[in-house]
């Protein structure tokens, strides 16, 4: 299993965003998680494609581009997808409730040259994955309700992760493509082990990382917890 740490720059210092992205990748992060909020689908407002484009040249790990994982908490979805693709997004995920046509939006993301993901809120049923497994590169399980950093991990997300891990493994057994299983909200070094055991392979963490001065110490502690026998 390949495990990826994806810091959410929602909790970074926005006045020094490029530097924050470089620092967190130098500290051992694998992916940059980019939370887009529109004050409509969620009650908060963050950043759009122009900031993504500005951050892109800073998203380098050992001199190579690190993926920018754009988490769209916006409605409607389709209008903004090509803008993020042009701005350097590598992965674009969205909430099915926010799109009138989930299959079409997944197709649009891939046609734009990006990997496509579906995001399931704590109260969103898994049936949204039915019939679209072959169009997914990522499933993101929200372990908080979207809109804000620094919230408490909702334990029911562990059961959901186990159920989605079983679906992904069954899909791969039948010859299907690889699908990342990402978790977002309240992830910290002290709960990451149980989250990994539930089947997640990609871990978003905002306040846990950017709330500390030593990013490497947090990321190292997370990896040690995941690897602990
Ligand atoms: C919440 C965002 C998360 C958030 C995570 O709507 O999608 O990515 O930044 O923050 P923490 O890790 O602080 O819960
Ligand atoms: Zn997010």
mmCIF file of C-alpha atoms and ligand atoms in Angstrom:
data_model
loop_
_atom_site.group_PDB
_atom_site.id
_atom_site.type_symbol
_atom_site.label_atom_id
_atom_site.label_comp_id
_atom_site.label_asym_id
_atom_site.label_seq_id
_atom_site.Cartn_x
_atom_site.Cartn_y
_atom_site.Cartn_z
ATOM 1 C CA UNK A 1 0.000 0.000 0.000
ATOM 2 C CA UNK A 2 1.285 3.465 -0.900
ATOM 3 C CA UNK A 3 0.317 6.074 1.696
ATOM 4 C CA UNK A 4 0.162 9.762 0.827
ATOM 5 C CA UNK A 5 0.061 12.794 3.098
ATOM 6 C CA UNK A 6 -1.912 15.657 1.552
ATOM 7 C CA UNK A 7 -1.673 18.884 3.603
ATOM 8 C CA UNK A 8 -4.662 21.188 3.167
ATOM 9 C CA UNK A 9 -3.372 24.699 2.541
ATOM 10 C CA UNK A 10 -6.665 26.001 3.974
ATOM 11 C CA UNK A 11 -4.765 26.220 7.262
ATOM 12 C CA UNK A 12 -1.568 27.685 5.741
ATOM 13 C CA UNK A 13 -0.509 31.337 6.005
ATOM 14 C CA UNK A 14 -2.203 32.810 2.906
ATOM 15 C CA UNK A 15 0.191 35.772 2.910
ATOM 16 C CA UNK A 16 3.074 33.318 2.279
ATOM 17 C CA UNK A 17 1.293 30.621 0.261
ATOM 18 C CA UNK A 18 4.112 29.754 -2.179
ATOM 19 C CA UNK A 19 6.600 29.402 0.649
ATOM 20 C CA UNK A 20 4.133 27.306 2.684
ATOM 21 C CA UNK A 21 3.641 24.908 -0.258
ATOM 22 C CA UNK A 22 7.405 24.550 -0.746
ATOM 23 C CA UNK A 23 7.993 24.039 2.983
ATOM 24 C CA UNK A 24 5.362 21.367 3.444
ATOM 25 C CA UNK A 25 6.591 19.394 0.412
ATOM 26 C CA UNK A 26 10.192 19.687 1.633
ATOM 27 C CA UNK A 27 8.910 18.373 4.986
ATOM 28 C CA UNK A 28 7.746 15.158 3.286
ATOM 29 C CA UNK A 29 4.214 15.807 2.030
ATOM 30 C CA UNK A 30 3.184 14.048 -1.192
ATOM 31 C CA UNK A 31 0.173 15.996 -2.484
ATOM 32 C CA UNK A 32 -1.125 19.570 -2.045
ATOM 33 C CA UNK A 33 -4.820 19.592 -1.071
ATOM 34 C CA UNK A 34 -6.559 22.743 -2.345
ATOM 35 C CA UNK A 35 -9.947 23.492 -0.736
ATOM 36 C CA UNK A 36 -12.223 25.580 -2.944
ATOM 37 C CA UNK A 37 -15.271 27.033 -1.120
ATOM 38 C CA UNK A 38 -17.894 29.272 -2.705
ATOM 39 C CA UNK A 39 -20.089 30.639 0.132
ATOM 40 C CA UNK A 40 -22.991 28.826 -1.535
ATOM 41 C CA UNK A 41 -22.459 25.068 -1.400
ATOM 42 C CA UNK A 42 -20.575 25.630 1.873
ATOM 43 C CA UNK A 43 -20.775 28.647 4.191
ATOM 44 C CA UNK A 44 -17.203 29.817 3.616
ATOM 45 C CA UNK A 45 -15.145 31.402 0.839
ATOM 46 C CA UNK A 46 -11.550 30.549 -0.054
ATOM 47 C CA UNK A 47 -9.689 30.656 -3.355
ATOM 48 C CA UNK A 48 -10.145 29.895 -7.049
ATOM 49 C CA UNK A 49 -8.196 29.003 -10.196
ATOM 50 C CA UNK A 50 -5.997 32.129 -10.150
ATOM 51 C CA UNK A 51 -4.526 31.144 -6.794
ATOM 52 C CA UNK A 52 -4.112 27.561 -8.030
ATOM 53 C CA UNK A 53 -2.124 28.872 -10.998
ATOM 54 C CA UNK A 54 0.028 31.002 -8.686
ATOM 55 C CA UNK A 55 0.725 28.050 -6.378
ATOM 56 C CA UNK A 56 1.484 25.550 -9.173
ATOM 57 C CA UNK A 57 5.165 26.502 -9.776
ATOM 58 C CA UNK A 58 5.817 26.111 -6.040
ATOM 59 C CA UNK A 59 4.356 22.587 -5.896
ATOM 60 C CA UNK A 60 7.648 20.765 -6.404
ATOM 61 C CA UNK A 61 8.930 17.762 -4.472
ATOM 62 C CA UNK A 62 12.591 16.899 -5.079
ATOM 63 C CA UNK A 63 12.418 19.098 -8.191
ATOM 64 C CA UNK A 64 9.448 17.224 -9.681
ATOM 65 C CA UNK A 65 5.816 18.438 -9.778
ATOM 66 C CA UNK A 66 3.739 17.250 -6.817
ATOM 67 C CA UNK A 67 0.034 16.701 -7.564
ATOM 68 C CA UNK A 68 -2.415 19.498 -6.782
ATOM 69 C CA UNK A 69 -5.579 17.892 -5.441
ATOM 70 C CA UNK A 70 -8.449 20.348 -5.957
ATOM 71 C CA UNK A 71 -11.417 19.693 -3.647
ATOM 72 C CA UNK A 72 -14.362 21.614 -5.077
ATOM 73 C CA UNK A 73 -16.946 22.631 -2.501
ATOM 74 C CA UNK A 74 -18.855 24.650 -5.091
ATOM 75 C CA UNK A 75 -22.162 24.528 -6.925
ATOM 76 C CA UNK A 76 -22.566 24.437 -9.861
ATOM 77 C CA UNK A 77 -19.448 22.399 -10.632
ATOM 78 C CA UNK A 78 -19.045 22.103 -14.406
ATOM 79 C CA UNK A 79 -18.442 25.778 -15.276
ATOM 80 C CA UNK A 80 -15.292 25.964 -13.149
ATOM 81 C CA UNK A 81 -13.713 22.562 -14.013
ATOM 82 C CA UNK A 82 -11.836 23.638 -17.191
ATOM 83 C CA UNK A 83 -10.514 26.733 -15.384
ATOM 84 C CA UNK A 84 -8.903 24.558 -12.715
ATOM 85 C CA UNK A 85 -7.523 22.155 -15.328
ATOM 86 C CA UNK A 86 -5.867 25.118 -17.093
ATOM 87 C CA UNK A 87 -4.612 26.421 -13.735
ATOM 88 C CA UNK A 88 -2.612 23.225 -13.145
ATOM 89 C CA UNK A 89 -4.937 20.993 -11.126
ATOM 90 C CA UNK A 90 -3.950 17.315 -11.316
ATOM 91 C CA UNK A 91 -6.937 15.871 -9.462
ATOM 92 C CA UNK A 92 -10.384 17.482 -9.274
ATOM 93 C CA UNK A 93 -13.024 16.123 -6.922
ATOM 94 C CA UNK A 94 -16.554 17.342 -6.263
ATOM 95 C CA UNK A 95 -19.604 16.589 -4.132
ATOM 96 C CA UNK A 96 -22.312 14.674 -6.062
ATOM 97 C CA UNK A 97 -25.082 16.773 -4.466
ATOM 98 C CA UNK A 98 -23.476 19.848 -6.052
ATOM 99 C CA UNK A 99 -23.677 18.535 -9.631
ATOM 100 C CA UNK A 100 -26.893 18.022 -11.575
ATOM 101 C CA UNK A 101 -25.207 15.294 -13.686
ATOM 102 C CA UNK A 102 -22.545 13.356 -11.802
ATOM 103 C CA UNK A 103 -21.497 11.105 -14.701
ATOM 104 C CA UNK A 104 -21.154 14.101 -17.019
ATOM 105 C CA UNK A 105 -19.030 16.023 -14.521
ATOM 106 C CA UNK A 106 -16.710 13.029 -14.020
ATOM 107 C CA UNK A 107 -16.326 12.792 -17.806
ATOM 108 C CA UNK A 108 -15.663 16.522 -18.087
ATOM 109 C CA UNK A 109 -12.874 16.361 -15.479
ATOM 110 C CA UNK A 110 -11.127 13.510 -17.285
ATOM 111 C CA UNK A 111 -11.621 15.140 -20.708
ATOM 112 C CA UNK A 112 -9.931 18.213 -19.234
ATOM 113 C CA UNK A 113 -6.868 16.038 -18.546
ATOM 114 C CA UNK A 114 -7.299 15.614 -14.782
ATOM 115 C CA UNK A 115 -7.984 12.698 -12.478
ATOM 116 C CA UNK A 116 -11.568 12.678 -11.215
ATOM 117 C CA UNK A 117 -12.892 12.178 -7.699
ATOM 118 C CA UNK A 118 -16.201 12.035 -5.859
ATOM 119 C CA UNK A 119 -16.471 13.439 -2.324
ATOM 120 C CA UNK A 120 -18.951 11.945 0.138
ATOM 121 C CA UNK A 121 -20.087 14.046 3.108
ATOM 122 C CA UNK A 122 -20.670 12.356 6.486
ATOM 123 C CA UNK A 123 -24.379 11.982 5.671
ATOM 124 C CA UNK A 124 -24.022 11.116 1.967
ATOM 125 C CA UNK A 125 -24.834 7.496 1.094
ATOM 126 C CA UNK A 126 -22.408 5.268 -0.806
ATOM 127 C CA UNK A 127 -24.876 4.579 -3.610
ATOM 128 C CA UNK A 128 -23.442 7.594 -5.467
ATOM 129 C CA UNK A 129 -20.526 5.288 -6.309
ATOM 130 C CA UNK A 130 -22.818 2.792 -8.033
ATOM 131 C CA UNK A 131 -22.473 2.774 -11.818
ATOM 132 C CA UNK A 132 -19.517 5.219 -11.923
ATOM 133 C CA UNK A 133 -16.661 3.171 -10.422
ATOM 134 C CA UNK A 134 -14.918 2.953 -13.813
ATOM 135 C CA UNK A 135 -14.903 6.768 -14.058
ATOM 136 C CA UNK A 136 -13.257 7.407 -10.693
ATOM 137 C CA UNK A 137 -9.599 7.959 -9.833
ATOM 138 C CA UNK A 138 -10.321 8.940 -6.245
ATOM 139 C CA UNK A 139 -13.011 8.684 -3.592
ATOM 140 C CA UNK A 140 -12.787 11.277 -0.814
ATOM 141 C CA UNK A 141 -14.556 10.469 2.442
ATOM 142 C CA UNK A 142 -15.334 13.567 4.500
ATOM 143 C CA UNK A 143 -14.779 12.927 8.196
ATOM 144 C CA UNK A 144 -16.177 16.389 9.039
ATOM 145 C CA UNK A 145 -18.925 18.419 7.406
ATOM 146 C CA UNK A 146 -17.261 20.549 4.744
ATOM 147 C CA UNK A 147 -16.614 24.261 5.092
ATOM 148 C CA UNK A 148 -14.047 24.743 7.827
ATOM 149 C CA UNK A 149 -10.690 23.476 9.008
ATOM 150 C CA UNK A 150 -10.026 22.457 12.595
ATOM 151 C CA UNK A 151 -13.170 20.349 13.210
ATOM 152 C CA UNK A 152 -13.355 17.066 15.122
ATOM 153 C CA UNK A 153 -13.063 13.727 13.276
ATOM 154 C CA UNK A 154 -16.472 11.971 13.000
ATOM 155 C CA UNK A 155 -15.825 8.324 13.963
ATOM 156 C CA UNK A 156 -18.541 6.920 11.653
ATOM 157 C CA UNK A 157 -16.170 7.808 8.781
ATOM 158 C CA UNK A 158 -14.143 4.714 9.754
ATOM 159 C CA UNK A 159 -17.073 2.428 8.891
ATOM 160 C CA UNK A 160 -17.561 4.296 5.642
ATOM 161 C CA UNK A 161 -13.885 3.968 4.722
ATOM 162 C CA UNK A 162 -14.040 0.197 5.344
ATOM 163 C CA UNK A 163 -17.082 -0.110 3.090
ATOM 164 C CA UNK A 164 -15.500 1.940 0.289
ATOM 165 C CA UNK A 165 -12.196 0.040 0.610
ATOM 166 C CA UNK A 166 -14.167 -3.194 0.055
ATOM 167 C CA UNK A 167 -15.834 -1.700 -3.034
ATOM 168 C CA UNK A 168 -12.506 -0.509 -4.473
ATOM 169 C CA UNK A 169 -10.808 -3.854 -3.817
ATOM 170 C CA UNK A 170 -13.725 -5.735 -5.422
ATOM 171 C CA UNK A 171 -13.548 -3.383 -8.421
ATOM 172 C CA UNK A 172 -9.796 -4.013 -8.806
ATOM 173 C CA UNK A 173 -10.254 -7.784 -8.454
ATOM 174 C CA UNK A 174 -12.602 -7.617 -11.436
ATOM 175 C CA UNK A 175 -9.864 -5.878 -13.460
ATOM 176 C CA UNK A 176 -10.823 -2.294 -12.656
ATOM 177 C CA UNK A 177 -8.414 0.637 -12.380
ATOM 178 C CA UNK A 178 -6.752 1.841 -9.190
ATOM 179 C CA UNK A 179 -8.788 4.325 -7.125
ATOM 180 C CA UNK A 180 -7.241 6.374 -4.304
ATOM 181 C CA UNK A 181 -9.188 6.377 -1.030
ATOM 182 C CA UNK A 182 -8.738 9.758 0.609
ATOM 183 C CA UNK A 183 -9.978 11.022 3.974
ATOM 184 C CA UNK A 184 -10.477 14.679 4.896
ATOM 185 C CA UNK A 185 -11.229 16.350 8.215
ATOM 186 C CA UNK A 186 -9.834 16.084 11.733
ATOM 187 C CA UNK A 187 -6.943 13.804 10.728
ATOM 188 C CA UNK A 188 -4.050 13.952 13.214
ATOM 189 C CA UNK A 189 -1.058 11.813 14.218
ATOM 190 C CA UNK A 190 -3.080 10.340 17.094
ATOM 191 C CA UNK A 191 -5.933 8.968 14.927
ATOM 192 C CA UNK A 192 -4.221 8.368 11.568
ATOM 193 C CA UNK A 193 -3.359 4.751 12.433
ATOM 194 C CA UNK A 194 -6.993 3.691 12.874
ATOM 195 C CA UNK A 195 -7.920 5.641 9.715
ATOM 196 C CA UNK A 196 -5.247 3.777 7.724
ATOM 197 C CA UNK A 197 -6.467 0.472 9.174
ATOM 198 C CA UNK A 198 -9.961 1.336 7.948
ATOM 199 C CA UNK A 199 -8.566 1.466 4.400
ATOM 200 C CA UNK A 200 -7.576 5.056 3.588
ATOM 201 C CA UNK A 201 -4.396 5.545 1.573
ATOM 202 C CA UNK A 202 -4.374 9.349 1.205
ATOM 203 C CA UNK A 203 -4.677 11.606 4.254
ATOM 204 C CA UNK A 204 -5.668 15.260 4.144
ATOM 205 C CA UNK A 205 -4.533 17.213 7.194
ATOM 206 C CA UNK A 206 -4.795 20.969 7.548
ATOM 207 C CA UNK A 207 -4.678 22.296 11.100
ATOM 208 C CA UNK A 208 -2.669 19.292 12.380
ATOM 209 C CA UNK A 209 0.231 20.245 10.091
ATOM 210 C CA UNK A 210 0.017 24.011 9.574
ATOM 211 C CA UNK A 211 -0.912 24.550 13.243
ATOM 212 C CA UNK A 212 2.598 23.414 14.242
ATOM 213 C CA UNK A 213 5.908 25.103 13.516
ATOM 214 C CA UNK A 214 7.791 21.907 12.570
ATOM 215 C CA UNK A 215 5.898 20.415 9.596
ATOM 216 C CA UNK A 216 8.439 17.597 9.182
ATOM 217 C CA UNK A 217 7.961 16.473 12.799
ATOM 218 C CA UNK A 218 4.179 16.167 12.273
ATOM 219 C CA UNK A 219 4.458 14.386 8.926
ATOM 220 C CA UNK A 220 7.139 12.016 10.286
ATOM 221 C CA UNK A 221 4.915 11.265 13.307
ATOM 222 C CA UNK A 222 1.982 10.522 10.980
ATOM 223 C CA UNK A 223 4.063 8.135 8.871
ATOM 224 C CA UNK A 224 5.425 6.401 11.975
ATOM 225 C CA UNK A 225 1.888 5.884 13.281
ATOM 226 C CA UNK A 226 0.746 4.425 9.946
ATOM 227 C CA UNK A 227 3.764 2.067 9.827
ATOM 228 C CA UNK A 228 3.593 0.981 13.485
ATOM 229 C CA UNK A 229 3.089 -2.830 13.595
HETATM 230 C C1 LIG B 1 -12.990 21.059 5.101
HETATM 231 C C2 LIG B 1 -11.827 20.866 4.151
HETATM 232 C C3 LIG B 1 -10.656 20.201 4.747
HETATM 233 C C4 LIG B 1 -10.027 20.934 5.883
HETATM 234 C C5 LIG B 1 -9.328 19.951 6.755
HETATM 235 O O1 LIG B 1 -14.102 21.491 4.398
HETATM 236 O O2 LIG B 1 -12.234 20.089 3.046
HETATM 237 O O3 LIG B 1 -9.686 19.911 3.754
HETATM 238 O O4 LIG B 1 -9.144 21.922 5.511
HETATM 239 O O5 LIG B 1 -8.849 20.630 7.861
HETATM 240 P P1 LIG B 1 -8.457 19.895 9.192
HETATM 241 O O6 LIG B 1 -7.365 18.928 8.875
HETATM 242 O O7 LIG B 1 -8.001 21.028 10.053
HETATM 243 O O8 LIG B 1 -9.688 19.212 9.703
HETATM 244 ZN ZN1 LIG B 2 -10.699 19.285 1.581
#
